[in-house]
XYZ file of C-alpha atoms in Angstrom:
407
model
C 11.848 36.073 14.301
C 10.170 36.144 17.862
C 11.666 33.067 18.636
C 13.494 32.709 22.047
C 16.658 32.138 20.963
C 17.002 34.476 18.733
C 15.378 37.350 20.630
C 18.623 39.322 20.931
C 20.734 38.183 18.655
C 20.338 37.901 14.570
C 20.460 34.625 12.855
C 23.368 35.725 10.766
C 25.659 36.357 14.473
C 24.069 33.068 15.809
C 25.843 31.416 12.925
C 29.079 33.024 13.040
C 29.509 32.592 16.780
C 28.674 29.021 16.093
C 31.198 28.341 13.640
C 33.710 29.892 15.155
C 33.130 27.817 18.203
C 33.346 24.681 16.155
C 36.023 25.363 14.013
C 38.514 25.615 17.025
C 36.947 22.511 18.809
C 37.342 20.418 15.588
C 40.635 21.555 15.014
C 41.635 20.900 18.458
C 40.635 17.549 18.395
C 41.633 16.860 14.894
C 38.570 14.934 13.927
C 37.768 14.625 10.492
C 34.532 15.468 9.062
C 32.245 12.641 7.794
C 31.046 12.780 4.670
C 27.588 14.753 4.360
C 26.093 12.467 1.446
C 26.355 9.563 4.087
C 24.828 11.353 6.869
C 20.896 11.425 7.736
C 19.197 12.979 10.995
C 15.762 12.245 12.266
C 14.667 14.819 14.763
C 12.153 13.478 17.167
C 11.205 14.771 20.656
C 8.931 12.374 22.771
C 8.823 9.393 24.367
C 9.291 5.743 23.869
C 5.417 5.284 22.540
C 6.457 8.050 19.885
C 9.352 6.055 18.767
C 7.307 3.150 18.640
C 4.474 4.719 16.698
C 7.200 6.272 14.322
C 8.789 2.626 13.455
C 7.370 2.741 10.013
C 8.744 5.884 9.424
C 12.010 4.828 10.649
C 12.035 2.041 8.477
C 11.019 4.036 5.214
C 13.838 6.340 5.895
C 15.898 3.198 6.067
C 14.728 1.960 3.079
C 15.583 5.410 1.198
C 19.033 5.693 2.840
C 20.321 2.210 3.213
C 23.780 3.077 3.168
C 23.563 6.146 5.558
C 24.880 6.705 8.847
C 21.466 7.590 10.472
C 21.343 9.516 13.836
C 18.332 10.498 16.170
C 18.671 13.675 17.405
C 16.345 13.461 20.627
C 15.706 14.705 24.169
C 16.994 12.201 26.569
C 14.713 11.107 29.861
C 14.489 13.401 32.641
C 11.889 11.693 34.400
C 11.755 8.089 35.917
C 8.734 7.521 33.838
C 10.551 8.165 30.774
C 12.760 5.586 29.012
C 15.629 6.159 26.483
C 14.533 5.157 22.843
C 18.265 4.716 21.452
C 18.497 1.076 22.102
C 14.955 0.317 21.109
C 15.895 1.758 17.471
C 19.435 0.771 17.465
C 18.538 -2.813 18.337
C 16.262 -2.805 15.030
C 19.279 -1.308 13.229
C 17.563 1.688 12.312
C 20.094 4.081 13.647
C 23.632 4.476 14.071
C 23.925 6.895 17.420
C 22.045 9.658 18.657
C 22.402 13.032 19.627
C 20.954 14.896 22.503
C 18.626 17.943 22.020
C 17.882 19.411 25.450
C 14.389 20.146 25.838
C 13.273 22.725 25.811
C 16.171 24.459 23.875
C 16.676 27.827 25.342
C 19.999 28.782 26.774
C 22.681 30.210 24.237
C 25.420 27.750 25.615
C 23.409 24.829 24.847
C 22.609 25.930 21.931
C 26.014 26.044 20.718
C 27.136 22.909 22.427
C 24.197 21.140 20.051
C 25.615 22.891 17.320
C 29.264 21.455 18.216
C 27.685 17.851 18.476
C 25.618 18.194 15.036
C 28.059 19.968 12.875
C 30.982 17.597 12.667
C 28.511 14.597 11.570
C 28.377 16.810 8.054
C 24.825 15.842 7.348
C 22.638 17.247 5.166
C 19.454 15.551 5.377
C 17.089 15.733 8.242
C 13.437 13.794 8.829
C 11.145 15.912 11.009
C 9.211 13.270 12.822
C 8.275 15.779 16.197
C 5.101 16.523 17.104
C 4.980 20.075 16.771
C 1.770 22.368 16.247
C 3.231 25.680 17.161
C 4.729 27.664 14.216
C 7.055 29.448 16.078
C 8.879 26.481 16.629
C 8.820 24.789 13.754
C 10.290 28.229 12.261
C 13.133 27.559 15.054
C 13.907 24.341 14.822
C 13.972 24.692 10.739
C 16.369 27.729 11.418
C 18.831 26.094 14.082
C 19.053 22.924 11.502
C 19.706 25.237 8.577
C 22.638 26.761 10.433
C 23.993 23.280 11.634
C 24.262 22.634 7.318
C 21.036 20.871 6.590
C 19.550 21.624 3.219
C 16.994 18.885 2.387
C 14.122 18.684 5.349
C 11.762 16.100 5.199
C 8.779 15.787 7.183
C 8.095 19.634 8.374
C 4.667 19.962 8.776
C 4.317 23.503 7.345
C 0.846 23.081 6.196
C -2.363 22.187 8.365
C -3.260 18.972 7.053
C 0.629 17.876 7.531
C 0.207 19.434 11.168
C -2.937 17.703 12.203
C -4.272 14.273 11.630
C -6.919 14.106 9.158
C -10.504 13.113 9.874
C -11.428 9.785 8.073
C -14.210 10.080 5.815
C -17.853 9.520 6.934
C -16.160 8.525 10.559
C -16.167 10.293 13.865
C -12.674 9.180 13.925
C -9.146 10.655 12.769
C -5.973 9.345 11.424
C -3.508 7.657 13.667
C -0.174 9.063 14.533
C 1.488 6.955 12.606
C -0.559 7.626 9.413
C 0.038 11.328 9.649
C 4.006 10.860 10.431
C 4.353 8.829 6.621
C 2.017 11.536 4.849
C 4.521 14.150 6.144
C 7.404 12.186 5.152
C 5.549 11.610 1.500
C 5.555 7.982 2.069
C 1.768 7.888 1.358
C -0.926 10.889 0.091
C -3.655 9.380 2.156
C -4.281 8.332 5.697
C -4.188 4.805 6.381
C -2.704 2.180 8.242
C 1.138 1.184 8.015
C 2.114 -2.111 6.837
C 2.157 -4.415 9.527
C 5.855 -5.405 8.765
C 6.950 -2.162 9.614
C 5.880 -2.232 12.895
C 8.459 -5.071 13.777
C 10.646 -4.716 16.217
C 12.960 -7.396 15.032
C 13.532 -8.670 18.636
C 16.447 -11.014 19.186
C 16.375 -14.522 20.649
C 18.363 -13.541 23.837
C 15.282 -11.010 24.392
C 12.924 -13.588 23.791
C 14.809 -16.112 25.823
C 14.832 -13.691 28.857
C 11.011 -13.146 28.441
C 10.222 -16.723 28.393
C 12.533 -18.154 31.283
C 10.922 -15.077 33.275
C 7.145 -15.884 32.614
C 7.816 -19.635 33.602
C 9.377 -18.738 36.448
C 6.495 -16.675 37.639
C 3.650 -17.059 35.460
C 4.174 -20.571 34.299
C 3.376 -22.194 30.891
C -0.697 -21.042 30.983
C -2.448 -18.198 29.127
C -2.063 -14.699 30.675
C -2.942 -11.089 29.990
C -0.960 -8.077 30.128
C -2.064 -5.016 32.233
C -0.788 -1.448 32.295
C -2.158 0.920 34.713
C 0.156 3.816 34.540
C 1.270 6.404 32.200
C 3.097 9.796 32.326
C 0.088 11.813 31.868
C -1.819 11.933 34.888
C -5.171 12.839 33.257
C -5.066 10.040 31.248
C -5.744 7.680 34.546
C -8.675 5.476 34.828
C -8.581 5.141 38.727
C -7.363 2.181 41.080
C -10.689 1.562 42.016
C -11.788 0.597 38.872
C -8.655 -1.313 37.983
C -8.888 -3.453 41.317
C -12.914 -4.205 40.464
C -11.932 -5.543 36.943
C -8.823 -7.301 38.096
C -11.056 -9.070 40.734
C -13.868 -9.885 38.875
C -12.067 -10.995 35.511
C -9.555 -13.272 37.627
C -12.793 -14.869 39.202
C -14.503 -15.817 35.824
C -11.294 -17.022 34.275
C -9.530 -19.292 36.702
C -6.000 -20.080 36.028
C -5.237 -17.301 33.775
C -2.009 -15.276 34.538
C -1.415 -11.444 35.078
C 1.547 -9.820 33.690
C 1.818 -6.129 35.457
C 4.035 -4.084 33.080
C 5.220 -0.457 33.912
C 7.993 1.901 34.888
C 10.111 1.211 38.133
C 8.301 3.719 40.071
C 4.840 2.283 39.432
C 6.003 -1.014 40.873
C 4.597 -0.080 44.714
C 1.399 0.546 42.850
C 1.074 -2.538 40.817
C 2.235 -4.843 43.671
C -1.182 -3.521 45.367
C -3.206 -4.204 42.627
C -2.168 -7.549 41.967
C -3.464 -8.290 45.328
C -6.780 -8.193 43.527
C -5.923 -10.979 41.123
C -7.046 -14.531 42.250
C -4.262 -16.177 39.873
C -0.997 -16.466 39.258
C 0.514 -12.450 38.428
C 4.324 -11.214 37.815
C 5.027 -7.531 38.546
C 7.647 -6.841 35.936
C 7.513 -3.047 36.288
C 11.225 -1.704 35.865
C 12.828 -4.970 35.619
C 13.206 -5.292 32.128
C 14.226 -2.868 29.256
C 11.732 -2.007 26.568
C 12.392 -4.738 24.343
C 12.353 -7.388 26.824
C 9.020 -5.447 27.871
C 8.038 -6.103 24.216
C 9.008 -9.697 24.247
C 7.028 -10.241 27.440
C 3.952 -9.008 25.893
C 4.598 -10.611 22.713
C 3.635 -13.849 24.653
C 0.325 -12.505 26.457
C -3.277 -13.303 24.703
C -4.366 -9.844 25.515
C -3.491 -6.490 26.601
C -5.446 -3.879 28.876
C -4.440 -0.631 29.854
C -4.302 3.240 29.139
C -2.547 5.198 26.024
C 1.333 4.657 27.084
C 4.113 3.341 25.706
C 3.407 -0.296 26.595
C 0.353 -0.300 24.552
C 2.291 0.555 21.573
C 4.707 -2.056 22.418
C 1.670 -4.593 22.625
C 0.689 -3.306 19.171
C 4.291 -3.903 17.602
C 4.325 -7.352 18.691
C 0.772 -8.115 17.491
C -0.844 -8.706 20.896
C -4.373 -7.615 20.921
C -5.400 -4.962 22.546
C -7.942 -3.055 24.712
C -7.335 0.859 25.414
C -8.877 2.715 27.841
C -8.583 6.537 26.923
C -9.433 9.680 28.046
C -10.569 12.414 25.523
C -7.733 14.752 25.552
C -6.525 14.131 22.174
C -9.350 13.264 19.225
C -10.401 9.667 18.569
C -8.075 7.637 16.756
C -4.934 9.734 16.636
C -3.394 7.525 19.390
C -4.886 4.277 18.714
C -2.892 1.384 17.387
C -4.523 1.589 13.743
C -5.426 -2.106 13.672
C -8.463 -3.700 13.151
C -8.475 -6.292 15.793
C -8.104 -3.817 18.732
C -10.626 -2.120 20.791
C -10.751 1.234 22.331
C -12.884 2.962 25.211
C -13.379 6.715 24.305
C -16.097 9.043 25.484
C -16.064 11.803 23.176
C -17.439 14.874 24.801
C -17.517 18.707 23.954
C -14.266 18.910 25.406
C -12.633 16.199 23.658
C -9.281 17.586 22.160
C -8.426 19.842 24.956
C -4.850 18.399 25.365
C -5.018 18.752 29.353
C -2.265 16.852 31.009
C -3.090 17.505 34.766
C -5.840 16.484 36.537
C -6.470 19.862 38.153
C -6.843 21.216 34.377
C -9.722 19.110 33.501
C -13.096 21.286 34.246
C -15.189 18.528 33.970
C -13.747 16.310 36.513
C -12.352 13.752 33.715
C -15.686 12.038 32.734
C -14.234 11.342 29.547
C -12.536 8.597 31.383
C -14.289 8.344 34.639
C -17.576 7.300 32.865
C -15.632 3.997 31.353
C -16.836 1.364 33.769
C -15.648 -1.970 34.651
C -18.767 -3.721 33.430
C -17.864 -2.603 30.113
C -14.057 -3.553 30.077
C -14.885 -6.904 31.488
C -17.338 -7.481 28.877
C -14.905 -6.471 26.287
C -12.196 -8.413 27.780
C -14.509 -11.759 28.122
C -15.275 -11.385 24.595
C -11.779 -11.387 23.476
C -10.613 -13.603 25.785
C -13.391 -16.278 24.094
C -11.168 -16.100 21.092
C -8.122 -16.214 22.205
C -8.212 -18.969 24.844
C -11.618 -20.419 24.080
C -13.347 -19.182 27.448
C -16.747 -18.170 27.460
C -18.055 -15.053 25.648
C -19.421 -13.469 22.577
C -16.613 -12.786 19.983
C -16.725 -9.375 18.273
C -14.374 -7.606 15.818
C -12.298 -4.590 16.501
C -14.294 -1.993 18.414
C -14.546 1.985 19.208
C -16.915 2.235 22.143
C -17.916 5.736 22.308
C -17.749 4.517 24.073
C -15.682 1.790 22.087
C -14.202 2.517 18.775
C -13.756 0.252 15.856
C -10.818 1.850 13.693
């Protein structure tokens, strides 16, 4: 194997050294091993949005293993734009604990430390929910978890049709990531949206009360829309000039309509500036609430407008209508909400699916997203608001503009 952590050491030598290290550690602590049949590991590397998208998989795993202790193995946030997912899942009763997976896992001391954390759990079953297209990393992960004692693997995308979303028949749109993951763990055989109930976050009364009080004190009891202008991938940015134009015109056409700005703490200053374009009541909630409390805020919005971010997927999870503004770094449909009532702006170019992250990486000046105009988004928002609060507009069904896509 030409994997990074197997370059100088054979698999047998790695396993022998791991077992020696773990045996001494366990005996020194006097810890007992957990029954292997009662423990399930769920391996997912990603952000908050990835976990929210995979919520139907977590619920399927809970149904399959109702009495097992389920542990999430995941990367911990290292930047201000990433938030921990443990609280989101544990509060819904879907996991019992979390084990940090240092990402990227290259140094031998980190590998041994992770091994020491996993082996005492005694797990024999693992669900693989990580988006990993590279075969060498799949092999690396598989071998490592085998060394840790896993014998039953579910969801490892060895084949191409599991590794990538499938294109829907007779449509220029691909299945959602939620659908692909469900196929990987064999919860279904064909692409399709997950059951709406499986998206449920099980928000508590306290979380709902916190959201209700915050909104009453800031926006009031009237209708409002939610705005998310940030994200952790720069190439997805629509641009402040577009957002300012949209916000100013939308607030003028809907006097009294409130605006809730959602995002991470480091986006607070930017949202303060953009909120000045909004003529009605507004509330900048960036960084003030937990992800679950933010979901409770979004649950009360009549419409969500934003980039492809974790907050968009939170809005989908609580049933709020969505207008998504997407760049074409991924194929159309993969990161959509997979709900027929939502609307997505996506310009498909020859370079669609490029996977670019930074603005400088794009050779085409991000035309896929910069050519989406405030006029287009304004028209879509007016239509949605007409259905939600009875304001003037022409109601429409779920759309993908292809400019806009209807899933």
